[in-house]
XYZ file of C-alpha atoms in Angstrom:
379
model
C 46.085 21.926 -9.651
C 42.933 20.929 -7.329
C 43.398 18.077 -4.826
C 40.213 16.583 -6.437
C 40.568 13.251 -4.649
C 39.728 14.923 -1.329
C 36.177 15.563 -2.770
C 35.076 12.592 -0.572
C 35.513 15.217 2.473
C 32.291 16.679 0.828
C 30.193 13.693 1.252
C 27.555 13.940 4.039
C 28.469 12.598 7.227
C 27.391 9.129 7.961
C 26.573 9.947 11.682
C 22.979 11.660 10.751
C 19.836 10.417 12.753
C 17.387 8.792 10.643
C 19.614 7.156 7.559
C 19.805 3.838 6.171
C 22.261 1.728 3.987
C 21.713 0.456 0.804
C 23.286 -2.259 -0.733
C 22.521 -2.721 -4.469
C 24.501 -4.781 -6.632
C 23.846 -3.848 -10.548
C 25.093 -6.822 -13.090
C 25.778 -5.458 -16.714
C 25.469 -7.721 -19.947
C 26.312 -6.587 -23.459
C 26.677 -2.895 -21.958
C 29.469 -0.492 -23.244
C 30.308 1.289 -19.992
C 31.995 4.240 -21.538
C 28.391 4.528 -22.807
C 26.638 4.442 -19.349
C 26.065 6.645 -16.736
C 24.572 5.661 -13.528
C 22.760 8.012 -10.856
C 22.259 7.228 -7.169
C 19.702 9.701 -5.770
C 19.869 9.519 -1.551
C 16.994 12.033 -1.149
C 19.520 15.194 -0.794
C 22.219 14.700 -3.495
C 21.923 13.117 -6.976
C 25.681 11.616 -7.654
C 26.838 9.886 -10.570
C 28.659 6.627 -9.904
C 31.965 5.753 -11.334
C 31.599 2.758 -14.287
C 34.744 1.327 -14.345
C 35.661 -1.044 -17.633
C 36.000 -4.586 -17.407
C 33.887 -5.029 -14.270
C 30.913 -7.548 -15.029
C 28.969 -5.865 -11.958
C 28.874 -2.858 -9.755
C 28.515 -2.900 -5.859
C 26.853 -0.095 -4.554
C 26.863 0.765 -0.892
C 25.064 3.890 -0.036
C 23.891 5.766 2.917
C 20.297 7.125 2.283
C 18.014 9.451 3.617
C 14.753 8.769 2.069
C 12.406 5.737 2.501
C 12.716 5.222 -1.356
C 16.118 6.005 -2.772
C 16.570 6.132 -6.570
C 18.560 4.766 -9.194
C 18.777 5.810 -13.035
C 20.386 4.790 -16.155
C 21.273 6.577 -19.280
C 22.531 4.698 -21.888
C 22.407 6.069 -25.781
C 19.715 8.355 -25.362
C 17.689 5.879 -23.482
C 16.804 6.660 -19.581
C 15.291 4.875 -16.999
C 14.785 5.890 -13.257
C 13.655 3.284 -10.623
C 12.759 3.360 -6.749
C 14.435 0.908 -4.816
C 12.116 -1.014 -2.753
C 14.720 -2.883 -0.750
C 18.045 -2.067 1.328
C 19.666 -5.196 -0.137
C 18.924 -5.949 -4.064
C 20.137 -6.835 -7.304
C 19.533 -5.514 -10.731
C 20.553 -6.810 -13.967
C 20.873 -4.419 -16.935
C 20.906 -5.656 -20.608
C 21.698 -4.194 -24.102
C 20.394 -6.541 -27.028
C 20.770 -4.974 -30.545
C 18.374 -7.413 -31.510
C 15.698 -5.802 -29.600
C 14.399 -2.933 -31.747
C 12.415 -0.969 -29.786
C 14.000 -1.226 -26.388
C 17.528 -2.626 -26.896
C 18.594 -1.296 -23.324
C 16.385 -2.807 -20.665
C 16.504 -3.752 -16.914
C 14.961 -7.157 -15.798
C 11.634 -7.363 -14.511
C 12.402 -7.190 -10.649
C 9.819 -6.947 -7.811
C 12.689 -4.817 -5.884
C 12.994 -1.837 -8.056
C 9.750 0.221 -9.543
C 9.748 2.648 -12.400
C 9.201 6.230 -11.553
C 8.113 8.304 -14.470
C 6.459 5.553 -16.678
C 2.917 6.292 -17.917
C 2.168 2.887 -18.678
C 2.700 1.314 -15.125
C 2.171 4.435 -13.030
C -1.708 5.883 -12.916
C -0.649 8.968 -11.150
C 2.345 10.030 -13.689
C -0.275 9.207 -16.584
C -3.108 11.479 -14.785
C -0.601 14.148 -14.497
C 0.550 14.208 -18.136
C -2.790 14.197 -19.340
C -3.947 17.091 -17.350
C -0.943 19.069 -18.013
C -1.113 19.070 -21.791
C -2.104 22.791 -22.069
C 0.319 24.152 -19.695
C 3.268 21.843 -21.056
C 2.658 23.393 -24.634
C 2.452 26.649 -23.491
C 6.229 26.324 -21.313
C 7.427 24.514 -24.279
C 6.392 27.320 -26.689
C 7.666 29.663 -24.085
C 11.388 28.299 -24.040
C 11.369 27.649 -27.432
C 10.791 31.446 -28.224
C 12.382 33.334 -25.466
C 14.648 30.542 -23.622
C 17.336 33.428 -23.753
C 15.257 35.998 -22.070
C 13.875 33.999 -19.224
C 15.944 35.548 -16.661
C 16.232 39.179 -18.314
C 12.701 40.127 -19.587
C 10.070 40.866 -16.890
C 7.287 40.121 -19.541
C 8.327 36.541 -20.417
C 9.120 36.087 -16.743
C 5.695 37.072 -15.546
C 3.908 34.762 -18.228
C 6.550 31.778 -17.068
C 5.384 32.511 -13.469
C 1.811 32.367 -14.205
C 1.977 29.064 -16.317
C 4.352 27.824 -14.002
C 1.582 28.356 -11.285
C -1.081 26.972 -13.282
C 0.521 23.403 -13.860
C 1.313 23.252 -10.124
C -2.287 23.706 -9.250
C -3.116 20.807 -11.696
C -0.408 18.727 -10.328
C -1.237 19.650 -6.305
C -5.001 18.476 -7.069
C -3.772 14.921 -8.558
C -1.347 14.342 -6.106
C -3.669 15.041 -3.326
C -5.841 11.923 -4.500
C -2.603 9.745 -3.807
C -1.153 11.379 -0.619
C 0.099 7.738 0.611
C 2.291 6.758 -2.893
C 5.759 7.867 -2.393
C 5.550 9.106 -6.333
C 3.378 11.798 -5.246
C 5.967 12.950 -2.683
C 8.749 12.830 -5.031
C 6.831 14.445 -7.679
C 6.106 17.023 -5.141
C 9.484 17.926 -4.355
C 11.389 17.272 -7.714
C 8.410 19.008 -9.929
C 6.404 21.158 -7.940
C 9.239 22.823 -5.704
C 11.629 22.098 -8.650
C 9.437 24.736 -10.833
C 9.977 27.389 -8.210
C 13.247 28.271 -9.463
C 11.432 29.963 -12.278
C 9.175 32.092 -9.750
C 10.198 35.535 -8.573
C 10.510 35.908 -4.874
C 6.682 34.775 -3.857
C 6.683 34.432 0.173
C 2.866 33.797 0.326
C 3.146 31.321 -2.491
C 5.606 29.538 -0.667
C 3.700 29.701 2.485
C 0.641 27.909 0.723
C 3.058 25.547 -0.705
C 3.966 24.432 2.832
C 0.556 24.337 3.927
C -0.193 22.069 1.113
C 2.864 19.922 2.080
C 2.184 19.499 5.905
C -1.401 18.958 5.112
C -1.309 16.197 2.219
C 1.400 13.930 3.085
C 1.912 11.409 5.883
C 4.414 11.679 8.458
C 6.349 8.796 7.526
C 7.302 10.832 4.373
C 7.585 14.364 6.352
C 9.787 13.147 8.951
C 12.646 11.636 7.189
C 15.863 13.904 6.483
C 14.652 14.242 3.013
C 11.080 15.613 3.905
C 12.235 17.962 6.745
C 15.065 19.445 4.299
C 11.619 20.202 1.835
C 10.197 22.086 5.273
C 13.620 23.835 5.750
C 13.739 25.068 2.083
C 10.447 26.605 1.997
C 10.716 28.296 5.563
C 13.956 29.808 4.102
C 12.116 31.163 0.830
C 9.367 32.057 3.029
C 11.510 34.320 5.520
C 14.645 34.556 3.550
C 18.032 35.971 4.858
C 18.345 39.337 3.427
C 21.349 39.913 1.357
C 21.847 43.452 0.786
C 24.672 45.928 -0.164
C 25.989 47.911 2.723
C 24.900 45.034 5.152
C 27.152 42.424 6.875
C 27.263 39.076 5.455
C 25.251 36.362 7.448
C 27.013 34.202 9.634
C 27.224 30.943 7.278
C 30.070 29.198 6.481
C 31.315 26.693 3.737
C 33.998 24.021 3.629
C 36.518 24.236 0.462
C 37.000 20.725 -1.191
C 39.607 20.087 1.304
C 37.073 20.257 4.189
C 38.579 23.464 5.558
C 36.014 26.092 6.593
C 35.876 29.283 4.434
C 36.010 32.471 6.709
C 34.710 35.580 4.912
C 35.618 37.876 7.985
C 38.460 39.739 9.259
C 40.646 38.177 6.416
C 43.799 39.550 4.976
C 42.614 39.891 1.800
C 41.046 43.130 0.606
C 38.056 41.446 -0.258
C 36.169 38.061 -0.778
C 34.103 37.651 -4.236
C 31.378 34.528 -3.622
C 30.175 33.061 -6.858
C 27.154 31.113 -6.701
C 26.782 28.698 -9.720
C 26.015 24.980 -10.999
C 27.569 23.317 -13.898
C 23.887 23.350 -15.495
C 23.585 27.039 -14.801
C 24.235 28.665 -18.315
C 24.241 32.271 -17.139
C 26.816 30.981 -14.490
C 28.996 29.985 -17.096
C 28.824 33.005 -18.948
C 30.627 34.962 -16.589
C 33.303 32.917 -15.795
C 35.356 34.975 -18.239
C 34.839 38.085 -16.120
C 35.827 35.872 -12.936
C 38.865 35.045 -14.524
C 39.529 38.646 -15.576
C 39.220 39.368 -12.235
C 41.673 36.802 -11.035
C 44.196 37.598 -13.436
C 44.223 41.355 -12.766
C 44.209 41.456 -9.004
C 46.463 39.624 -6.566
C 45.139 36.860 -4.340
C 46.213 39.332 -1.521
C 43.813 41.817 -2.668
C 41.062 39.405 -3.886
C 40.114 35.934 -2.574
C 37.337 34.287 -5.146
C 35.219 31.669 -3.845
C 33.131 29.621 -6.027
C 30.411 27.639 -4.555
C 28.548 25.059 -6.438
C 24.785 24.144 -5.870
C 25.459 21.070 -7.849
C 23.652 17.970 -7.240
C 26.458 15.674 -9.040
C 29.888 16.210 -7.737
C 31.308 14.838 -10.885
C 29.495 17.616 -13.185
C 31.003 19.810 -10.423
C 34.555 18.678 -11.050
C 34.498 18.344 -14.802
C 33.140 21.845 -15.117
C 35.910 23.343 -12.623
C 38.329 21.834 -14.765
C 37.010 22.412 -18.307
C 36.315 26.192 -17.633
C 39.755 26.611 -15.782
C 38.395 28.221 -12.547
C 41.268 28.530 -11.100
C 39.950 29.476 -7.532
C 39.001 28.595 -4.304
C 35.598 26.041 -4.467
C 32.981 24.806 -2.237
C 30.937 21.899 -3.264
C 27.172 22.679 -1.475
C 25.705 19.403 -2.646
C 22.196 20.512 -3.811
C 22.409 24.087 -2.388
C 21.757 22.920 1.474
C 23.605 25.939 2.728
C 22.769 28.123 -0.077
C 19.516 27.725 0.019
C 19.679 29.200 4.112
C 20.727 32.428 2.378
C 17.323 32.623 0.226
C 18.943 31.862 -2.879
C 16.329 30.048 -4.955
C 18.183 30.975 -8.584
C 21.585 31.453 -9.839
C 23.947 32.859 -10.633
C 24.637 35.119 -7.551
C 27.674 37.099 -6.939
C 28.721 38.708 -3.325
C 31.490 40.421 -2.904
C 32.878 41.513 0.604
C 35.476 44.071 2.294
C 37.793 42.603 4.776
C 35.227 43.288 7.642
C 32.499 40.660 6.113
C 30.250 43.601 4.928
C 28.555 43.507 1.240
C 29.921 45.957 -0.964
C 28.432 44.410 -4.008
C 25.807 42.198 -4.924
C 24.375 40.878 -8.007
C 21.330 38.292 -8.766
C 21.525 37.317 -12.176
C 22.318 38.955 -15.450
C 25.929 40.423 -16.289
C 28.267 41.894 -13.884
C 28.760 45.463 -13.754
C 32.747 45.160 -14.142
C 33.392 48.791 -14.054
C 31.808 49.401 -10.654
C 33.754 45.908 -9.329
C 36.924 47.480 -10.623
C 36.170 50.551 -9.429
C 35.801 49.395 -5.662
C 38.787 46.774 -5.834
C 40.880 49.717 -6.729
C 39.767 51.961 -3.756
C 42.729 52.305 -1.474
C-alpha cells in the first residue's frame, strides 16, 4: 500500500523567488462533475484538479511561476484552454444541451483569454495555416509508422527532419510577435516539446537557446518558468553523460513520502532506476519485466525505484495503482530533475551496484532481461 495522501509533499515549495498566488473561483451550471476534468498549469506543472460532486463552485488558490497561468477544461470531448489574466478572477462554466453547436462553454470574461483558438488568436491562425504541409506529413508518419517511431532509424530520421522544418516555420512567425505571451508559450510547449522526437543534437539545441534569448523579452525569460527553459536547453547542449561502468551523478530524488532516495553505499546489492511516465507506451510495456524482477529478487538484493516525469500527479498515482507497480516511487514533476541527467526521452533504465556505479543502462526499447538477470545473480 502506498501512502499516497502524502503526495502533498511533492508539491513545489511555497518559498520560491518570483512566485505569485492565483485565486480562481469557478462556478458550474448544468455540469456533470463526473465528466469534467480541470487542469491548472502553474508554468512548471500541469495538475489535475479534484472536482467534488455537489459543490456548485470550485475555489482554486494556487502558486504560479509564470506571468500567465493556464486553466483548461475537458468535457465530453470538448476541450478549452485559457490564460488567466488576473490573480483574482471568477469563471462561469455551463453545459446547455439546447445549444447544438457548443453545449459546453464558458462565459465571456475579460479576465481569461482563449489560447489555442484560430478565431480570436491571429498568431495561432497563422501558425496553423503555415504548417499545413508538415502537419500532414507528421500525421501520415504517425499513422503508418507509430509503433516504429522509437525503433526504426529511417522513421526517426524522417520525423526529425519534418519536426525541424515545422519548427523553422513556427519560429519565423513567433519572432514577429515576441511580446505576446502566446508566442512564448507556443515556443515552450510546441517547439521545445517537439524536441522529444529529435535525437540528441547539441548544435540544434544551441540554435534554439540563441533564438529564445534573442527573441523573447526579459519579463518572460526571467520568470521561474523562463529560467527553467534555459536550464533544460543548457542540459541538452551539455548533457550529463550516463554510461555503463561510470559512477551515477550525484543527483537525488525524493520518494512520495518526501524522503531523499540515496543510490550509493546502500545495503541492497543493486538499485534499479526506472524513468517513466503514465503517457509513455514503451514505459508501460516494460512494467511486466520490472514486476518479474520484483518477484524474483528480494528487496535486500534489488531496490527498484520508479521516477515519474508526469506533469499530472493524478495520472501518476492512478497509473501506479492500475499497473500494480509495487516498489518505491518518486514524482519528478515535469521531469525537472530528470532533465539534469540529459534525459530528453523515456523510458530509461539505470541499474547501479551498491557503490553507485552504472552496471546496466538502457535508453528506449525492450530490456535485456538475460543480461540483467546475470548481473543480479553475480556473487
